[in-house]
Amino acid sequence: MPLEALHEEITPPGLHYILTHFDIPYLDQTAWRLRVGGAVQHTLELSLADLLEGPVVTVPVTMECAGNGRSLLMPRPLSQPWRLGAVGTAEWQGVPLGYVLGMAGIDADALEVVFTGADAGIQGGVVQRYGRSLPVSEAMRPDVVLAYRMNGSALPPQHGFPVRLVVPGWYGMASVKWLAAIDVVVSPFEGFQQSVAYRYQEGPEDPGTPVTRIRVRSLMVPPGVPDFFTRRRTVPPGPVLLQGRAWSGGGTVERVEVGIDGQWIPAGLKEAPGPFAWRPWSCEWLAEPGEHVLMCRATDSTGACQPLDQAWNYQGMGNNTVQKVHVMVEEAAGPLSHP
Ligand SMILES: Nc1nc2c(c(=O)[nH]1)N[C@H]1C(S)=C(S)[C@@H](COP(=O)(O)O)O[C@H]1N2
Ligand SMILES: [Mo]
């Protein structure tokens, strides 16, 4: 997502980030079926029409890839080379996952629910379908949804057509696209995307800990205009409205501060469109000629705050280090002041 799209509360589908490990599977919505099985009383095979008959929920969700910010880490972890744009907010509509699991009837000894996508490929030498699991308690949350609509329209192919899982508050990897099967299991799921990828690791031999909820973060719309090659910003002198959005999967965002050349001042915060979506913030800055470094940092209701120094780990996961924007303020109002 280009950072200027932070102007919008709901990201248009064409500006929402995309992450696909393999290829986009092209699925026929009339032939599509969702198989629900494993440790359940009744196995199910549901069509899209069956899901459309169920109860409907709509949840605005800020989704962020766990690898967002990876390319800004040093040494640089090798994977999808995200800078800061792997985030977006959409209104997901569908049937609560808990309703479908209720129809199937989960066995008493169930531990996790495994979600398998229709996409397949090879990662780390392992032939696989994309698969992830959730603990039963998370799967039964009323806001976890089997989504068939995004921002009021059918899902676009790249976002999981015809049906995807959306797990509000968790990094994007949990929200399995092109959903093909749901299996209730009685022992921990050991699939590649669960036990090898998406872990906070100190090095390649460290088994690490699983990546789960989105760490608190804020981003700003970079002010002024970029230099084509260096991407450094040039800003005309005078009042500038700094603005952006802040979110957290661990709690509610309670504070955003803006750092101007190392001095922190509180930003004004407005309401989020929902408990799992970002809050807009803004702050006036009187831009004086010269070089400046602008930053923003958010704190959530658990007290978690964004680090100033990089949160390095082997896979470059969950890097919520504060954004730094280097700007050059012009000596006098030039052509940039008069668009
Ligand atoms: N089936 C399937 N689901 C998937 C993925 C995938 O590659 N295959 N990528 C995951 C990752 S890592 C992220 S960040 C989100 C991205 O969702 P989006 O492309 O709709 O933004 O989808 C998740 N769901
Ligand atoms: Mo991701």
Tab-separated table of C-alpha atoms in Angstrom, residues 42-326:
chain	number	residue	atom	x	y	z
A	42	HIS	CA	-20.644	-34.109	11.489
A	43	THR	CA	-18.370	-33.577	8.512
A	44	LEU	CA	-19.708	-30.880	6.193
A	45	GLU	CA	-19.331	-29.954	2.564
A	46	LEU	CA	-20.576	-26.411	2.107
A	47	SER	CA	-21.181	-24.469	-1.086
A	48	LEU	CA	-20.993	-20.692	-1.356
A	49	ALA	CA	-24.821	-20.673	-1.404
A	50	ASP	CA	-24.819	-22.560	1.933
A	51	LEU	CA	-22.538	-19.937	3.500
A	52	LEU	CA	-24.692	-17.107	2.139
A	53	GLU	CA	-27.661	-18.576	4.037
A	54	GLY	CA	-25.853	-18.271	7.389
A	55	PRO	CA	-25.738	-15.244	9.703
A	56	VAL	CA	-23.815	-12.246	8.331
A	57	VAL	CA	-21.115	-10.233	10.104
A	58	THR	CA	-19.155	-7.256	8.791
A	59	VAL	CA	-15.818	-6.390	10.428
A	60	PRO	CA	-13.457	-3.546	9.531
A	61	VAL	CA	-9.994	-5.032	9.978
A	62	THR	CA	-6.502	-3.587	9.691
A	63	MET	CA	-4.457	-6.449	8.272
A	64	GLU	CA	-0.678	-6.316	8.282
A	65	CYS	CA	1.887	-8.782	7.013
A	66	ALA	CA	4.199	-10.030	9.759
A	67	GLY	CA	7.110	-9.180	7.427
A	68	ASN	CA	6.177	-5.504	7.095
A	69	GLY	CA	9.313	-3.411	7.663
A	70	ARG	CA	11.616	-6.386	7.034
A	71	SER	CA	13.755	-4.619	4.418
A	72	LEU	CA	14.637	-1.853	6.861
A	73	LEU	CA	16.383	-4.355	9.180
A	74	MET	CA	20.157	-4.772	9.174
A	75	PRO	CA	21.419	-7.370	8.420
A	76	ARG	CA	18.590	-7.745	5.968
A	77	PRO	CA	16.534	-10.962	6.282
A	78	LEU	CA	15.822	-12.689	2.967
A	79	SER	CA	12.128	-12.979	2.173
A	80	GLN	CA	9.410	-10.744	0.734
A	81	PRO	CA	11.272	-7.374	0.723
A	82	TRP	CA	8.636	-5.212	2.385
A	83	ARG	CA	9.424	-1.674	3.432
A	84	LEU	CA	6.385	-0.158	5.183
A	85	GLY	CA	3.464	-0.764	2.845
A	86	ALA	CA	2.334	-4.271	3.847
A	87	VAL	CA	-0.817	-3.066	5.579
A	88	GLY	CA	-4.379	-2.129	4.675
A	89	THR	CA	-7.868	-1.916	6.128
A	90	ALA	CA	-10.901	-3.574	4.563
A	91	GLU	CA	-14.479	-4.257	5.536
A	92	TRP	CA	-14.768	-8.038	5.488
A	93	GLN	CA	-18.214	-9.585	5.355
A	94	GLY	CA	-19.165	-13.218	5.735
A	95	VAL	CA	-20.384	-15.885	8.111
A	96	PRO	CA	-18.835	-16.244	11.599
A	97	LEU	CA	-16.431	-19.198	11.655
A	98	GLY	CA	-17.921	-20.201	15.033
A	99	TYR	CA	-21.318	-20.695	13.393
A	100	VAL	CA	-19.902	-23.204	10.892
A	101	LEU	CA	-17.876	-24.961	13.621
A	102	GLY	CA	-21.086	-25.077	15.680
A	103	MET	CA	-22.895	-26.834	12.803
A	104	ALA	CA	-20.098	-29.395	12.624
A	105	GLY	CA	-19.955	-29.829	16.428
A	106	ILE	CA	-16.410	-29.795	17.801
A	107	ASP	CA	-15.276	-32.828	19.818
A	108	ALA	CA	-14.472	-32.243	23.504
A	109	ASP	CA	-10.756	-33.050	23.042
A	110	ALA	CA	-10.282	-30.623	20.113
A	111	LEU	CA	-7.142	-28.461	20.400
A	112	GLU	CA	-6.765	-26.470	17.169
A	113	VAL	CA	-8.548	-25.717	13.928
A	114	VAL	CA	-6.478	-26.082	10.731
A	115	PHE	CA	-7.238	-24.026	7.623
A	116	THR	CA	-5.975	-25.148	4.216
A	117	GLY	CA	-5.911	-23.004	1.098
A	118	ALA	CA	-6.368	-24.199	-2.482
A	119	ASP	CA	-2.923	-22.804	-3.401
A	120	ALA	CA	0.143	-25.007	-3.404
A	121	GLY	CA	3.882	-24.724	-3.940
A	122	ILE	CA	7.304	-25.501	-2.511
A	123	GLN	CA	8.874	-23.521	0.331
A	124	GLY	CA	11.997	-24.482	2.279
A	125	GLY	CA	12.141	-27.625	0.098
A	126	VAL	CA	8.718	-28.720	1.387
A	127	VAL	CA	5.878	-29.397	-1.054
A	128	GLN	CA	2.758	-27.983	0.561
A	129	ARG	CA	-0.616	-26.390	0.424
A	130	TYR	CA	-0.744	-23.103	2.338
A	131	GLY	CA	-2.021	-24.062	5.788
A	132	ARG	CA	-2.288	-22.461	9.220
A	133	SER	CA	-4.010	-23.273	12.505
A	134	LEU	CA	-5.698	-21.377	15.337
A	135	PRO	CA	-6.340	-22.496	18.915
A	136	VAL	CA	-10.040	-23.439	19.352
A	137	SER	CA	-10.585	-20.437	21.684
A	138	GLU	CA	-9.451	-17.989	18.949
A	139	ALA	CA	-11.432	-19.810	16.252
A	140	MET	CA	-14.640	-19.421	18.286
A	141	ARG	CA	-14.300	-15.611	18.649
A	142	PRO	CA	-17.454	-14.002	17.179
A	143	ASP	CA	-15.438	-11.638	14.933
A	144	VAL	CA	-13.425	-14.377	13.170
A	145	VAL	CA	-15.098	-14.607	9.802
A	146	LEU	CA	-15.298	-16.765	6.679
A	147	ALA	CA	-15.392	-13.772	4.349
A	148	TYR	CA	-17.021	-13.768	0.909
A	149	ARG	CA	-17.149	-9.967	0.504
A	150	MET	CA	-14.487	-7.258	0.761
A	151	ASN	CA	-15.615	-3.610	0.898
A	152	GLY	CA	-19.083	-4.603	-0.345
A	153	SER	CA	-17.998	-6.659	-3.398
A	154	ALA	CA	-17.090	-10.285	-4.063
A	155	LEU	CA	-13.470	-10.993	-3.071
A	156	PRO	CA	-10.991	-10.113	-5.827
A	157	PRO	CA	-8.897	-13.137	-6.969
A	158	GLN	CA	-5.771	-11.842	-5.194
A	159	HIS	CA	-7.548	-11.528	-1.821
A	160	GLY	CA	-8.917	-15.083	-1.681
A	161	PHE	CA	-11.914	-15.559	-3.988
A	162	PRO	CA	-14.406	-17.050	-3.335
A	163	VAL	CA	-13.936	-17.385	0.469
A	164	ARG	CA	-11.133	-16.618	2.896
A	165	LEU	CA	-10.624	-16.652	6.630
A	166	VAL	CA	-10.121	-13.289	8.378
A	167	VAL	CA	-8.661	-13.315	11.904
A	168	PRO	CA	-8.872	-9.748	13.267
A	169	GLY	CA	-5.875	-8.690	15.383
A	170	TRP	CA	-3.502	-11.394	14.077
A	171	TYR	CA	-0.776	-10.793	11.531
A	172	GLY	CA	-1.976	-11.574	8.004
A	173	MET	CA	-0.562	-15.123	7.747
A	174	ALA	CA	-3.454	-16.407	9.909
A	175	SER	CA	-6.093	-15.197	7.442
A	176	VAL	CA	-5.966	-18.104	4.991
A	177	LYS	CA	-7.134	-17.188	1.480
A	178	TRP	CA	-8.853	-19.461	-1.095
A	179	LEU	CA	-10.103	-21.607	1.757
A	180	ALA	CA	-10.581	-25.261	0.778
A	181	ALA	CA	-10.736	-27.197	4.053
A	182	ILE	CA	-11.175	-26.760	7.793
A	183	ASP	CA	-9.967	-29.628	10.006
A	184	VAL	CA	-10.390	-29.798	13.750
A	185	VAL	CA	-7.368	-31.530	15.323
A	186	VAL	CA	-6.505	-32.933	18.757
A	187	SER	CA	-2.744	-32.317	18.591
A	188	PRO	CA	-0.707	-29.241	17.549
A	189	PHE	CA	-0.590	-28.564	13.788
A	190	GLU	CA	2.971	-28.938	12.510
A	191	GLY	CA	2.574	-27.541	8.977
A	192	PHE	CA	5.416	-25.517	7.425
A	193	GLN	CA	3.701	-22.128	7.782
A	194	GLN	CA	3.104	-22.882	11.476
A	195	SER	CA	6.268	-24.581	12.712
A	196	VAL	CA	8.985	-23.252	10.368
A	197	ALA	CA	7.797	-19.965	8.844
A	198	TYR	CA	6.277	-17.193	10.958
A	199	ARG	CA	8.459	-17.589	14.045
A	200	TYR	CA	10.495	-15.096	16.022
A	201	GLN	CA	13.956	-16.693	15.820
A	202	GLU	CA	17.403	-15.514	16.842
A	203	GLY	CA	19.061	-17.636	14.163
A	204	PRO	CA	18.450	-20.544	11.782
A	205	GLU	CA	18.859	-23.216	14.504
A	206	ASP	CA	16.562	-21.500	17.016
A	207	PRO	CA	13.047	-23.067	16.947
A	208	GLY	CA	11.789	-19.657	18.092
A	209	THR	CA	8.330	-18.632	19.205
A	210	PRO	CA	5.209	-18.348	17.034
A	211	VAL	CA	4.161	-15.056	15.438
A	212	THR	CA	0.564	-14.320	16.476
A	213	ARG	CA	-0.971	-10.880	17.097
A	214	ILE	CA	-0.059	-7.611	15.394
A	215	ARG	CA	2.379	-5.496	17.411
A	216	VAL	CA	1.436	-1.875	18.029
A	217	ARG	CA	2.426	0.421	15.171
A	218	SER	CA	1.795	3.832	13.642
A	219	LEU	CA	2.669	5.198	10.233
A	220	MET	CA	2.497	8.684	8.729
A	221	VAL	CA	1.731	9.974	5.280
A	222	PRO	CA	5.170	11.305	4.278
A	223	PRO	CA	4.774	15.097	3.885
A	224	GLY	CA	5.972	17.046	0.856
A	225	VAL	CA	7.224	15.413	-2.319
A	226	PRO	CA	9.802	12.658	-2.917
A	227	ASP	CA	13.052	12.759	-4.821
A	228	PHE	CA	12.672	10.157	-7.580
A	229	PHE	CA	15.891	8.290	-6.812
A	230	THR	CA	16.624	8.730	-3.062
A	231	ARG	CA	12.979	9.107	-1.974
A	232	ARG	CA	14.068	11.947	0.361
A	233	ARG	CA	11.242	14.422	0.924
A	234	THR	CA	11.164	18.147	0.186
A	235	VAL	CA	8.601	20.262	2.056
A	236	PRO	CA	7.738	23.972	1.630
A	237	PRO	CA	8.191	26.090	4.811
A	238	GLY	CA	5.191	26.906	7.020
A	239	PRO	CA	2.427	24.906	8.739
A	240	VAL	CA	2.216	21.227	7.768
A	241	LEU	CA	-0.484	18.828	8.954
A	242	LEU	CA	1.267	15.557	9.793
A	243	GLN	CA	-1.195	12.672	9.726
A	244	GLY	CA	-1.397	8.916	9.693
A	245	ARG	CA	-2.973	5.912	11.382
A	246	ALA	CA	-2.122	3.628	14.303
A	247	TRP	CA	-3.185	0.084	15.202
A	248	SER	CA	-2.455	-2.856	17.498
A	249	GLY	CA	-3.626	-6.461	17.616
A	250	GLY	CA	-2.732	-6.737	21.303
A	251	GLY	CA	-4.934	-3.955	22.655
A	252	THR	CA	-6.413	-0.582	21.723
A	253	VAL	CA	-4.198	2.282	20.583
A	254	GLU	CA	-4.283	4.866	23.372
A	255	ARG	CA	-1.531	7.328	22.456
A	256	VAL	CA	0.363	8.516	19.418
A	257	GLU	CA	3.329	10.867	19.678
A	258	VAL	CA	5.106	12.662	16.886
A	259	GLY	CA	8.875	13.076	17.111
A	260	ILE	CA	10.376	16.151	15.510
A	261	ASP	CA	14.167	16.077	15.556
A	262	GLY	CA	13.996	13.832	18.643
A	263	GLN	CA	11.407	15.881	20.577
A	264	TRP	CA	8.131	14.050	21.244
A	265	ILE	CA	4.769	15.810	21.192
A	266	PRO	CA	1.286	14.252	21.549
A	267	ALA	CA	-0.811	13.838	18.391
A	268	GLY	CA	-4.613	14.155	18.300
A	269	LEU	CA	-6.396	10.786	17.972
A	270	LYS	CA	-9.795	10.039	16.451
A	271	GLU	CA	-12.017	6.967	16.720
A	272	ALA	CA	-11.357	3.720	14.857
A	273	PRO	CA	-14.082	2.304	12.577
A	274	GLY	CA	-14.008	-0.876	14.728
A	275	PRO	CA	-12.059	-2.558	17.550
A	276	PHE	CA	-9.645	-4.227	15.092
A	277	ALA	CA	-9.076	-1.281	12.759
A	278	TRP	CA	-6.631	1.615	12.816
A	279	ARG	CA	-7.209	5.007	14.480
A	280	PRO	CA	-6.431	8.232	12.601
A	281	TRP	CA	-4.019	10.695	14.216
A	282	SER	CA	-2.793	14.156	13.260
A	283	CYS	CA	-0.470	16.877	14.488
A	284	GLU	CA	0.391	20.389	13.264
A	285	TRP	CA	4.065	21.115	12.546
A	286	LEU	CA	5.547	24.473	11.712
A	287	ALA	CA	8.198	23.510	9.162
A	288	GLU	CA	11.318	25.648	9.394
A	289	PRO	CA	13.997	25.638	6.685
A	290	GLY	CA	16.657	22.912	6.937
A	291	GLU	CA	16.927	19.149	7.427
A	292	HIS	CA	14.548	17.392	9.819
A	293	VAL	CA	13.724	13.859	10.959
A	294	LEU	CA	10.040	13.158	11.602
A	295	MET	CA	8.846	10.092	13.536
A	296	CYS	CA	5.645	8.723	15.037
A	297	ARG	CA	5.096	6.134	17.726
A	298	ALA	CA	1.994	4.535	19.229
A	299	THR	CA	1.273	3.010	22.639
A	300	ASP	CA	-1.578	0.554	23.238
A	301	SER	CA	-3.787	-0.337	26.214
A	302	THR	CA	-1.367	-3.077	27.336
A	303	GLY	CA	1.381	-0.434	27.632
A	304	ALA	CA	3.213	-1.778	24.568
A	305	CYS	CA	5.045	0.956	22.664
A	306	GLN	CA	7.035	0.964	19.421
A	307	PRO	CA	10.816	0.609	19.797
A	308	LEU	CA	13.243	3.270	18.537
A	309	ASP	CA	15.914	0.672	17.808
A	310	GLN	CA	15.239	-2.158	15.416
A	311	ALA	CA	13.536	-5.318	16.649
A	312	TRP	CA	15.790	-7.680	14.662
A	313	ASN	CA	15.042	-11.389	14.294
A	314	TYR	CA	16.147	-13.995	11.752
A	315	GLN	CA	12.997	-13.954	9.588
A	316	GLY	CA	12.425	-10.212	10.012
A	317	MET	CA	9.011	-10.666	11.634
A	318	GLY	CA	6.973	-8.101	13.576
A	319	ASN	CA	9.346	-5.173	12.973
A	320	ASN	CA	7.368	-2.310	14.515
A	321	THR	CA	10.328	0.079	14.869
A	322	VAL	CA	9.223	3.718	14.580
A	323	GLN	CA	9.070	5.126	11.063
A	324	LYS	CA	11.639	7.844	10.310
A	325	VAL	CA	10.966	10.339	7.543
A	326	HIS	CA	13.888	12.550	6.478
